[in-house]
């Protein structure tokens, strides 16, 4: 697959088939992802890959916990989202929520159904594989960029294998539970989870195609007088 095709066909999949993904395939994706650039070649990323009983135990413990204590009231390990949202970002965030729930046929006021859908995150949306991405918290803000490149490489590399993914920052709200099941040392911060597997082509969740901005909205060109757009 061409890099451009992998980039253009990547999207967040929120319903997977149960079909297993061979360990060798996951290893290949991660080995390629590790080709990502990083400041001073620090390669600060770590990946904890879960499947089967380990994954199921993490899901079960999180779901048990959130039944007693809403996950949003817990402290995430870092601020993925701003404390105060401003435009245009809040508008885009609201549109995503609106489009996702409309696709799923969930009414705006149906909080219970929205919450049920949100909890699907903790089941990795049915994916057979979950990947937890961590890095050493003694590193600095720039490390988030390096780790982001690693994450994107996983997502693009998965496309090259005919697989799909969904980033899952939500796991940082329940990082303490994830840690109980994996040998993640205290100095590592849980950046996010990633669901990985075969997209369910018939699932309504996967009919959502989000809007993307045109390039003119975020890029400007300077000194190209001889090459008008
Ligand atoms: C680091 C990261 C974390 C994310 N966390 C979640 C999440 O917890 N749950 C979820 O449903 N989607 C999550 N997403 C998916 C975004 O909502 C999605 O990327 C965005 O809506 C754009 O859609 P697209 O990926 O289909 O282009 C995450 C994406 C990224 C990059």
PDB file of C-alpha atoms and ligand atoms in Angstrom:
ATOM      1  CA  UNK A   1       0.000   0.000   0.000  1.00  0.00           C
ATOM      2  CA  UNK A   2       1.245   3.482  -0.834  1.00  0.00           C
ATOM      3  CA  UNK A   3       1.930   5.721   2.130  1.00  0.00           C
ATOM      4  CA  UNK A   4      -0.660   8.171   0.774  1.00  0.00           C
ATOM      5  CA  UNK A   5      -3.314   5.447   0.602  1.00  0.00           C
ATOM      6  CA  UNK A   6      -2.556   4.353   4.146  1.00  0.00           C
ATOM      7  CA  UNK A   7      -2.804   7.957   5.358  1.00  0.00           C
ATOM      8  CA  UNK A   8      -6.010   8.651   3.445  1.00  0.00           C
ATOM      9  CA  UNK A   9      -7.778   5.475   4.534  1.00  0.00           C
ATOM     10  CA  UNK A  10      -6.852   5.782   8.208  1.00  0.00           C
ATOM     11  CA  UNK A  11      -9.789   6.680  10.376  1.00  0.00           C
ATOM     12  CA  UNK A  12     -10.904   5.887  13.873  1.00  0.00           C
ATOM     13  CA  UNK A  13     -12.761   2.590  13.881  1.00  0.00           C
ATOM     14  CA  UNK A  14     -15.118   2.025  16.800  1.00  0.00           C
ATOM     15  CA  UNK A  15     -16.357  -1.487  16.071  1.00  0.00           C
ATOM     16  CA  UNK A  16     -13.999  -4.387  15.363  1.00  0.00           C
ATOM     17  CA  UNK A  17     -14.488  -8.002  14.360  1.00  0.00           C
ATOM     18  CA  UNK A  18     -13.274 -10.507  16.963  1.00  0.00           C
ATOM     19  CA  UNK A  19     -10.783 -12.046  14.482  1.00  0.00           C
ATOM     20  CA  UNK A  20      -7.352 -12.429  16.064  1.00  0.00           C
ATOM     21  CA  UNK A  21      -4.322 -10.517  14.823  1.00  0.00           C
ATOM     22  CA  UNK A  22      -1.159 -12.653  14.754  1.00  0.00           C
ATOM     23  CA  UNK A  23       1.555 -11.601  17.162  1.00  0.00           C
ATOM     24  CA  UNK A  24       4.027 -11.428  14.235  1.00  0.00           C
ATOM     25  CA  UNK A  25       1.842  -8.819  12.514  1.00  0.00           C
ATOM     26  CA  UNK A  26       1.708  -6.666  15.632  1.00  0.00           C
ATOM     27  CA  UNK A  27       5.461  -6.993  16.060  1.00  0.00           C
ATOM     28  CA  UNK A  28       5.963  -5.866  12.458  1.00  0.00           C
ATOM     29  CA  UNK A  29       3.734  -2.836  12.950  1.00  0.00           C
ATOM     30  CA  UNK A  30       5.553  -1.856  16.140  1.00  0.00           C
ATOM     31  CA  UNK A  31       8.996  -2.428  14.618  1.00  0.00           C
ATOM     32  CA  UNK A  32       8.060  -0.096  11.761  1.00  0.00           C
ATOM     33  CA  UNK A  33       6.528   2.416  14.192  1.00  0.00           C
ATOM     34  CA  UNK A  34       9.841   2.501  16.012  1.00  0.00           C
ATOM     35  CA  UNK A  35      11.351   4.021  12.852  1.00  0.00           C
ATOM     36  CA  UNK A  36       9.669   7.286  13.915  1.00  0.00           C
ATOM     37  CA  UNK A  37      11.858  10.344  14.386  1.00  0.00           C
ATOM     38  CA  UNK A  38      12.405  11.720  17.884  1.00  0.00           C
ATOM     39  CA  UNK A  39      14.416  14.589  19.304  1.00  0.00           C
ATOM     40  CA  UNK A  40      18.047  13.472  19.687  1.00  0.00           C
ATOM     41  CA  UNK A  41      16.845   9.989  18.714  1.00  0.00           C
ATOM     42  CA  UNK A  42      15.632   9.500  22.288  1.00  0.00           C
ATOM     43  CA  UNK A  43      12.952   7.004  21.104  1.00  0.00           C
ATOM     44  CA  UNK A  44      11.035   7.612  24.308  1.00  0.00           C
ATOM     45  CA  UNK A  45       8.003   5.413  23.544  1.00  0.00           C
ATOM     46  CA  UNK A  46       7.009   2.121  25.121  1.00  0.00           C
ATOM     47  CA  UNK A  47       4.179  -0.147  23.990  1.00  0.00           C
ATOM     48  CA  UNK A  48       2.389  -2.713  26.176  1.00  0.00           C
ATOM     49  CA  UNK A  49       0.349  -4.989  23.934  1.00  0.00           C
ATOM     50  CA  UNK A  50      -2.580  -6.876  25.446  1.00  0.00           C
ATOM     51  CA  UNK A  51      -4.911  -9.550  24.179  1.00  0.00           C
ATOM     52  CA  UNK A  52      -6.968 -12.478  25.509  1.00  0.00           C
ATOM     53  CA  UNK A  53      -7.338 -12.914  29.243  1.00  0.00           C
ATOM     54  CA  UNK A  54      -5.067  -9.999  30.171  1.00  0.00           C
ATOM     55  CA  UNK A  55      -7.086  -7.587  28.043  1.00  0.00           C
ATOM     56  CA  UNK A  56     -10.354  -9.004  29.362  1.00  0.00           C
ATOM     57  CA  UNK A  57      -9.246  -8.586  32.976  1.00  0.00           C
ATOM     58  CA  UNK A  58      -8.355  -4.931  32.372  1.00  0.00           C
ATOM     59  CA  UNK A  59     -11.758  -4.336  30.763  1.00  0.00           C
ATOM     60  CA  UNK A  60     -13.623  -6.129  33.555  1.00  0.00           C
ATOM     61  CA  UNK A  61     -11.870  -4.240  36.330  1.00  0.00           C
ATOM     62  CA  UNK A  62     -12.370  -0.865  34.661  1.00  0.00           C
ATOM     63  CA  UNK A  63     -16.063  -1.509  34.013  1.00  0.00           C
ATOM     64  CA  UNK A  64     -16.535  -2.613  37.603  1.00  0.00           C
ATOM     65  CA  UNK A  65     -14.830   0.537  38.837  1.00  0.00           C
ATOM     66  CA  UNK A  66     -16.718   2.955  36.584  1.00  0.00           C
ATOM     67  CA  UNK A  67     -20.032   1.469  37.701  1.00  0.00           C
ATOM     68  CA  UNK A  68     -19.222   2.778  41.183  1.00  0.00           C
ATOM     69  CA  UNK A  69     -17.295   5.935  40.268  1.00  0.00           C
ATOM     70  CA  UNK A  70     -17.794   7.787  36.950  1.00  0.00           C
ATOM     71  CA  UNK A  71     -14.519   7.769  35.053  1.00  0.00           C
ATOM     72  CA  UNK A  72     -14.757  11.505  34.187  1.00  0.00           C
ATOM     73  CA  UNK A  73     -14.542  12.349  37.874  1.00  0.00           C
ATOM     74  CA  UNK A  74     -11.182  10.629  38.160  1.00  0.00           C
ATOM     75  CA  UNK A  75      -7.937  12.459  37.593  1.00  0.00           C
ATOM     76  CA  UNK A  76      -6.321  11.768  34.243  1.00  0.00           C
ATOM     77  CA  UNK A  77      -2.618  11.212  34.344  1.00  0.00           C
ATOM     78  CA  UNK A  78      -2.053  14.354  32.278  1.00  0.00           C
ATOM     79  CA  UNK A  79      -4.216  17.046  30.686  1.00  0.00           C
ATOM     80  CA  UNK A  80      -5.048  15.715  27.263  1.00  0.00           C
ATOM     81  CA  UNK A  81      -7.809  18.295  26.943  1.00  0.00           C
ATOM     82  CA  UNK A  82      -7.731  21.973  27.892  1.00  0.00           C
ATOM     83  CA  UNK A  83      -9.285  23.045  31.196  1.00  0.00           C
ATOM     84  CA  UNK A  84     -11.179  25.768  29.338  1.00  0.00           C
ATOM     85  CA  UNK A  85     -12.233  25.025  25.768  1.00  0.00           C
ATOM     86  CA  UNK A  86     -12.196  27.852  23.217  1.00  0.00           C
ATOM     87  CA  UNK A  87     -13.362  28.164  19.621  1.00  0.00           C
ATOM     88  CA  UNK A  88     -12.781  26.814  17.059  1.00  0.00           C
ATOM     89  CA  UNK A  89     -11.858  23.670  18.990  1.00  0.00           C
ATOM     90  CA  UNK A  90     -14.957  23.387  21.159  1.00  0.00           C
ATOM     91  CA  UNK A  91     -17.098  23.656  18.033  1.00  0.00           C
ATOM     92  CA  UNK A  92     -15.197  20.853  16.340  1.00  0.00           C
ATOM     93  CA  UNK A  93     -15.378  18.715  19.481  1.00  0.00           C
ATOM     94  CA  UNK A  94     -19.151  19.227  19.704  1.00  0.00           C
ATOM     95  CA  UNK A  95     -19.576  18.421  16.023  1.00  0.00           C
ATOM     96  CA  UNK A  96     -17.717  15.139  16.408  1.00  0.00           C
ATOM     97  CA  UNK A  97     -19.932  14.139  19.363  1.00  0.00           C
ATOM     98  CA  UNK A  98     -23.048  15.197  17.496  1.00  0.00           C
ATOM     99  CA  UNK A  99     -22.064  13.336  14.304  1.00  0.00           C
ATOM    100  CA  UNK A 100     -21.010  10.191  16.178  1.00  0.00           C
ATOM    101  CA  UNK A 101     -24.227   9.942  18.176  1.00  0.00           C
ATOM    102  CA  UNK A 102     -26.386  10.818  15.167  1.00  0.00           C
ATOM    103  CA  UNK A 103     -24.654   8.040  13.199  1.00  0.00           C
ATOM    104  CA  UNK A 104     -25.403   5.666  16.048  1.00  0.00           C
ATOM    105  CA  UNK A 105     -29.010   6.852  16.275  1.00  0.00           C
ATOM    106  CA  UNK A 106     -28.518   8.036  19.855  1.00  0.00           C
ATOM    107  CA  UNK A 107     -30.610  11.081  20.780  1.00  0.00           C
ATOM    108  CA  UNK A 108     -28.836  14.071  22.302  1.00  0.00           C
ATOM    109  CA  UNK A 109     -30.824  13.817  25.552  1.00  0.00           C
ATOM    110  CA  UNK A 110     -30.290  10.048  25.906  1.00  0.00           C
ATOM    111  CA  UNK A 111     -27.435  10.301  28.377  1.00  0.00           C
ATOM    112  CA  UNK A 112     -27.597   6.628  29.315  1.00  0.00           C
ATOM    113  CA  UNK A 113     -27.084   5.491  25.709  1.00  0.00           C
ATOM    114  CA  UNK A 114     -24.244   7.973  25.236  1.00  0.00           C
ATOM    115  CA  UNK A 115     -22.557   6.699  28.362  1.00  0.00           C
ATOM    116  CA  UNK A 116     -23.008   3.073  27.222  1.00  0.00           C
ATOM    117  CA  UNK A 117     -21.322   3.955  23.950  1.00  0.00           C
ATOM    118  CA  UNK A 118     -18.513   5.738  25.806  1.00  0.00           C
ATOM    119  CA  UNK A 119     -17.937   2.640  27.923  1.00  0.00           C
ATOM    120  CA  UNK A 120     -17.335   0.640  24.734  1.00  0.00           C
ATOM    121  CA  UNK A 121     -13.927   2.337  24.813  1.00  0.00           C
ATOM    122  CA  UNK A 122     -12.961   0.179  27.748  1.00  0.00           C
ATOM    123  CA  UNK A 123     -13.840  -2.939  25.714  1.00  0.00           C
ATOM    124  CA  UNK A 124     -11.511  -1.653  22.985  1.00  0.00           C
ATOM    125  CA  UNK A 125     -14.627  -1.457  20.779  1.00  0.00           C
ATOM    126  CA  UNK A 126     -14.443  -5.235  20.408  1.00  0.00           C
ATOM    127  CA  UNK A 127     -10.862  -5.231  19.059  1.00  0.00           C
ATOM    128  CA  UNK A 128      -8.779  -8.328  19.809  1.00  0.00           C
ATOM    129  CA  UNK A 129      -5.710  -6.217  20.613  1.00  0.00           C
ATOM    130  CA  UNK A 130      -5.086  -3.208  22.826  1.00  0.00           C
ATOM    131  CA  UNK A 131      -1.828  -1.280  22.918  1.00  0.00           C
ATOM    132  CA  UNK A 132      -0.937   1.003  25.812  1.00  0.00           C
ATOM    133  CA  UNK A 133       1.565   3.705  24.942  1.00  0.00           C
ATOM    134  CA  UNK A 134       3.736   5.084  27.726  1.00  0.00           C
ATOM    135  CA  UNK A 135       6.824   7.203  28.114  1.00  0.00           C
ATOM    136  CA  UNK A 136       9.104   8.327  30.894  1.00  0.00           C
ATOM    137  CA  UNK A 137       7.500  11.253  32.744  1.00  0.00           C
ATOM    138  CA  UNK A 138      10.928  12.733  33.480  1.00  0.00           C
ATOM    139  CA  UNK A 139      11.086  13.760  29.823  1.00  0.00           C
ATOM    140  CA  UNK A 140       9.652  17.118  28.694  1.00  0.00           C
ATOM    141  CA  UNK A 141       6.665  18.404  26.742  1.00  0.00           C
ATOM    142  CA  UNK A 142       8.431  17.836  23.412  1.00  0.00           C
ATOM    143  CA  UNK A 143       8.334  14.125  24.104  1.00  0.00           C
ATOM    144  CA  UNK A 144       4.597  14.178  23.448  1.00  0.00           C
ATOM    145  CA  UNK A 145       5.479  15.077  19.829  1.00  0.00           C
ATOM    146  CA  UNK A 146       7.897  12.162  19.531  1.00  0.00           C
ATOM    147  CA  UNK A 147       5.383   9.744  21.018  1.00  0.00           C
ATOM    148  CA  UNK A 148       2.673  11.146  18.736  1.00  0.00           C
ATOM    149  CA  UNK A 149       4.777  10.223  15.723  1.00  0.00           C
ATOM    150  CA  UNK A 150       5.173   6.705  17.050  1.00  0.00           C
ATOM    151  CA  UNK A 151       1.422   6.463  17.575  1.00  0.00           C
ATOM    152  CA  UNK A 152       0.654   7.720  14.086  1.00  0.00           C
ATOM    153  CA  UNK A 153       3.144   5.244  12.641  1.00  0.00           C
ATOM    154  CA  UNK A 154       1.266   2.446  14.389  1.00  0.00           C
ATOM    155  CA  UNK A 155      -2.002   3.675  12.902  1.00  0.00           C
ATOM    156  CA  UNK A 156      -0.575   4.041   9.391  1.00  0.00           C
ATOM    157  CA  UNK A 157       1.401   0.792   9.639  1.00  0.00           C
ATOM    158  CA  UNK A 158      -1.791  -0.989  10.682  1.00  0.00           C
ATOM    159  CA  UNK A 159      -3.434   0.190   7.459  1.00  0.00           C
ATOM    160  CA  UNK A 160      -0.530  -1.353   5.542  1.00  0.00           C
ATOM    161  CA  UNK A 161      -1.474  -4.675   7.160  1.00  0.00           C
ATOM    162  CA  UNK A 162      -5.159  -4.212   6.299  1.00  0.00           C
ATOM    163  CA  UNK A 163      -5.970  -3.377   9.914  1.00  0.00           C
ATOM    164  CA  UNK A 164      -7.610  -0.439  11.634  1.00  0.00           C
ATOM    165  CA  UNK A 165      -7.165   1.404  14.897  1.00  0.00           C
ATOM    166  CA  UNK A 166      -8.711   3.866  17.293  1.00  0.00           C
ATOM    167  CA  UNK A 167      -6.680   6.096  19.595  1.00  0.00           C
ATOM    168  CA  UNK A 168      -7.942   5.884  23.167  1.00  0.00           C
ATOM    169  CA  UNK A 169      -6.852   8.713  25.431  1.00  0.00           C
ATOM    170  CA  UNK A 170      -9.696   7.705  27.761  1.00  0.00           C
ATOM    171  CA  UNK A 171      -7.440   5.092  29.350  1.00  0.00           C
ATOM    172  CA  UNK A 172      -5.381   7.795  30.975  1.00  0.00           C
ATOM    173  CA  UNK A 173      -8.346   8.412  33.328  1.00  0.00           C
ATOM    174  CA  UNK A 174      -8.044   4.824  34.541  1.00  0.00           C
ATOM    175  CA  UNK A 175      -4.272   4.472  34.330  1.00  0.00           C
ATOM    176  CA  UNK A 176      -4.066   3.108  37.869  1.00  0.00           C
ATOM    177  CA  UNK A 177      -6.198   0.111  36.899  1.00  0.00           C
ATOM    178  CA  UNK A 178      -4.237  -0.540  33.706  1.00  0.00           C
ATOM    179  CA  UNK A 179      -1.056  -0.451  35.776  1.00  0.00           C
ATOM    180  CA  UNK A 180      -2.297  -3.202  38.079  1.00  0.00           C
ATOM    181  CA  UNK A 181      -2.230  -5.615  35.162  1.00  0.00           C
ATOM    182  CA  UNK A 182       0.987  -4.595  33.429  1.00  0.00           C
ATOM    183  CA  UNK A 183       4.600  -4.067  34.476  1.00  0.00           C
ATOM    184  CA  UNK A 184       4.465  -0.309  33.849  1.00  0.00           C
ATOM    185  CA  UNK A 185       6.989   1.346  36.164  1.00  0.00           C
ATOM    186  CA  UNK A 186       5.869   4.419  38.157  1.00  0.00           C
ATOM    187  CA  UNK A 187       8.106   6.743  36.139  1.00  0.00           C
ATOM    188  CA  UNK A 188       6.149   5.957  32.985  1.00  0.00           C
ATOM    189  CA  UNK A 189       3.102   8.018  32.061  1.00  0.00           C
ATOM    190  CA  UNK A 190       0.250   6.291  30.260  1.00  0.00           C
ATOM    191  CA  UNK A 191      -0.242   8.469  27.178  1.00  0.00           C
ATOM    192  CA  UNK A 192      -3.119   6.543  25.602  1.00  0.00           C
ATOM    193  CA  UNK A 193      -4.443   3.217  24.490  1.00  0.00           C
ATOM    194  CA  UNK A 194      -4.926   2.079  20.905  1.00  0.00           C
ATOM    195  CA  UNK A 195      -7.515  -0.466  19.790  1.00  0.00           C
ATOM    196  CA  UNK A 196      -6.206  -2.572  16.901  1.00  0.00           C
ATOM    197  CA  UNK A 197      -7.931  -5.123  14.725  1.00  0.00           C
ATOM    198  CA  UNK A 198     -10.121  -5.776  11.700  1.00  0.00           C
ATOM    199  CA  UNK A 199     -12.840  -3.176  11.199  1.00  0.00           C
ATOM    200  CA  UNK A 200     -16.383  -4.531  11.179  1.00  0.00           C
ATOM    201  CA  UNK A 201     -17.480  -3.370   7.728  1.00  0.00           C
ATOM    202  CA  UNK A 202     -21.176  -3.613   8.603  1.00  0.00           C
ATOM    203  CA  UNK A 203     -21.093  -1.778  11.916  1.00  0.00           C
ATOM    204  CA  UNK A 204     -22.965   1.493  12.027  1.00  0.00           C
ATOM    205  CA  UNK A 205     -20.229   2.990  14.224  1.00  0.00           C
ATOM    206  CA  UNK A 206     -17.837   2.713  11.306  1.00  0.00           C
ATOM    207  CA  UNK A 207     -20.056   4.648   8.920  1.00  0.00           C
ATOM    208  CA  UNK A 208     -18.875   7.874  10.545  1.00  0.00           C
ATOM    209  CA  UNK A 209     -16.452   9.787   8.348  1.00  0.00           C
ATOM    210  CA  UNK A 210     -15.348  12.963  10.078  1.00  0.00           C
ATOM    211  CA  UNK A 211     -14.857  16.303   8.353  1.00  0.00           C
ATOM    212  CA  UNK A 212     -11.314  17.412   7.741  1.00  0.00           C
ATOM    213  CA  UNK A 213     -10.297  20.990   7.152  1.00  0.00           C
ATOM    214  CA  UNK A 214      -9.106  22.002   3.695  1.00  0.00           C
ATOM    215  CA  UNK A 215      -5.372  22.593   3.579  1.00  0.00           C
ATOM    216  CA  UNK A 216      -5.916  26.362   3.183  1.00  0.00           C
ATOM    217  CA  UNK A 217      -7.448  26.447   6.668  1.00  0.00           C
ATOM    218  CA  UNK A 218      -4.211  25.473   8.379  1.00  0.00           C
ATOM    219  CA  UNK A 219      -1.347  26.075   5.939  1.00  0.00           C
ATOM    220  CA  UNK A 220      -0.109  29.304   4.409  1.00  0.00           C
ATOM    221  CA  UNK A 221       2.589  29.697   1.812  1.00  0.00           C
ATOM    222  CA  UNK A 222       5.144  32.493   1.717  1.00  0.00           C
ATOM    223  CA  UNK A 223       7.657  33.400  -0.981  1.00  0.00           C
ATOM    224  CA  UNK A 224       5.866  31.403  -3.688  1.00  0.00           C
ATOM    225  CA  UNK A 225       5.016  34.455  -5.837  1.00  0.00           C
ATOM    226  CA  UNK A 226       6.091  32.569  -8.978  1.00  0.00           C
ATOM    227  CA  UNK A 227       3.774  29.628  -8.150  1.00  0.00           C
ATOM    228  CA  UNK A 228       0.224  30.875  -7.473  1.00  0.00           C
ATOM    229  CA  UNK A 229      -2.095  28.307  -5.927  1.00  0.00           C
TER     230      UNK A 229
HETATM  231  C1  LIG B   1      -4.241  10.400  20.871  1.00  0.00           C
HETATM  232  C2  LIG B   1      -5.674  10.158  20.514  1.00  0.00           C
HETATM  233  C3  LIG B   1      -6.580   9.767  21.492  1.00  0.00           C
HETATM  234  C4  LIG B   1      -7.909   9.485  21.169  1.00  0.00           C
HETATM  235  N1  LIG B   1      -8.753   9.042  22.143  1.00  0.00           N
HETATM  236  C5  LIG B   1     -10.004   8.622  21.813  1.00  0.00           C
HETATM  237  C6  LIG B   1     -10.819   7.996  22.782  1.00  0.00           C
HETATM  238  O1  LIG B   1     -10.462   7.852  23.956  1.00  0.00           O
HETATM  239  N2  LIG B   1     -12.018   7.524  22.376  1.00  0.00           N
HETATM  240  C7  LIG B   1     -12.460   7.644  21.073  1.00  0.00           C
HETATM  241  O2  LIG B   1     -13.569   7.183  20.761  1.00  0.00           O
HETATM  242  N3  LIG B   1     -11.701   8.246  20.135  1.00  0.00           N
HETATM  243  C8  LIG B   1     -10.477   8.713  20.475  1.00  0.00           C
HETATM  244  N4  LIG B   1      -9.661   9.272  19.513  1.00  0.00           N
HETATM  245  C9  LIG B   1     -10.127   9.363  18.128  1.00  0.00           C
HETATM  246  C10 LIG B   1     -10.514  10.787  17.720  1.00  0.00           C
HETATM  247  O3  LIG B   1     -11.795  11.102  18.186  1.00  0.00           O
HETATM  248  C11 LIG B   1     -10.445  10.863  16.194  1.00  0.00           C
HETATM  249  O4  LIG B   1      -9.107  10.724  15.787  1.00  0.00           O
HETATM  250  C12 LIG B   1     -11.007  12.148  15.626  1.00  0.00           C
HETATM  251  O5  LIG B   1     -12.368  12.263  15.875  1.00  0.00           O
HETATM  252  C13 LIG B   1     -10.749  12.267  14.122  1.00  0.00           C
HETATM  253  O6  LIG B   1     -11.329  11.160  13.448  1.00  0.00           O
HETATM  254  P1  LIG B   1     -10.470  10.181  12.534  1.00  0.00           P
HETATM  255  O7  LIG B   1      -9.450   9.518  13.438  1.00  0.00           O
HETATM  256  O8  LIG B   1     -11.457   9.209  11.985  1.00  0.00           O
HETATM  257  O9  LIG B   1      -9.776  11.019  11.503  1.00  0.00           O
HETATM  258  C14 LIG B   1      -8.354   9.611  19.829  1.00  0.00           C
HETATM  259  C15 LIG B   1      -7.448  10.055  18.860  1.00  0.00           C
HETATM  260  C16 LIG B   1      -6.141  10.326  19.180  1.00  0.00           C
HETATM  261  C17 LIG B   1      -5.186  10.772  18.111  1.00  0.00           C
END
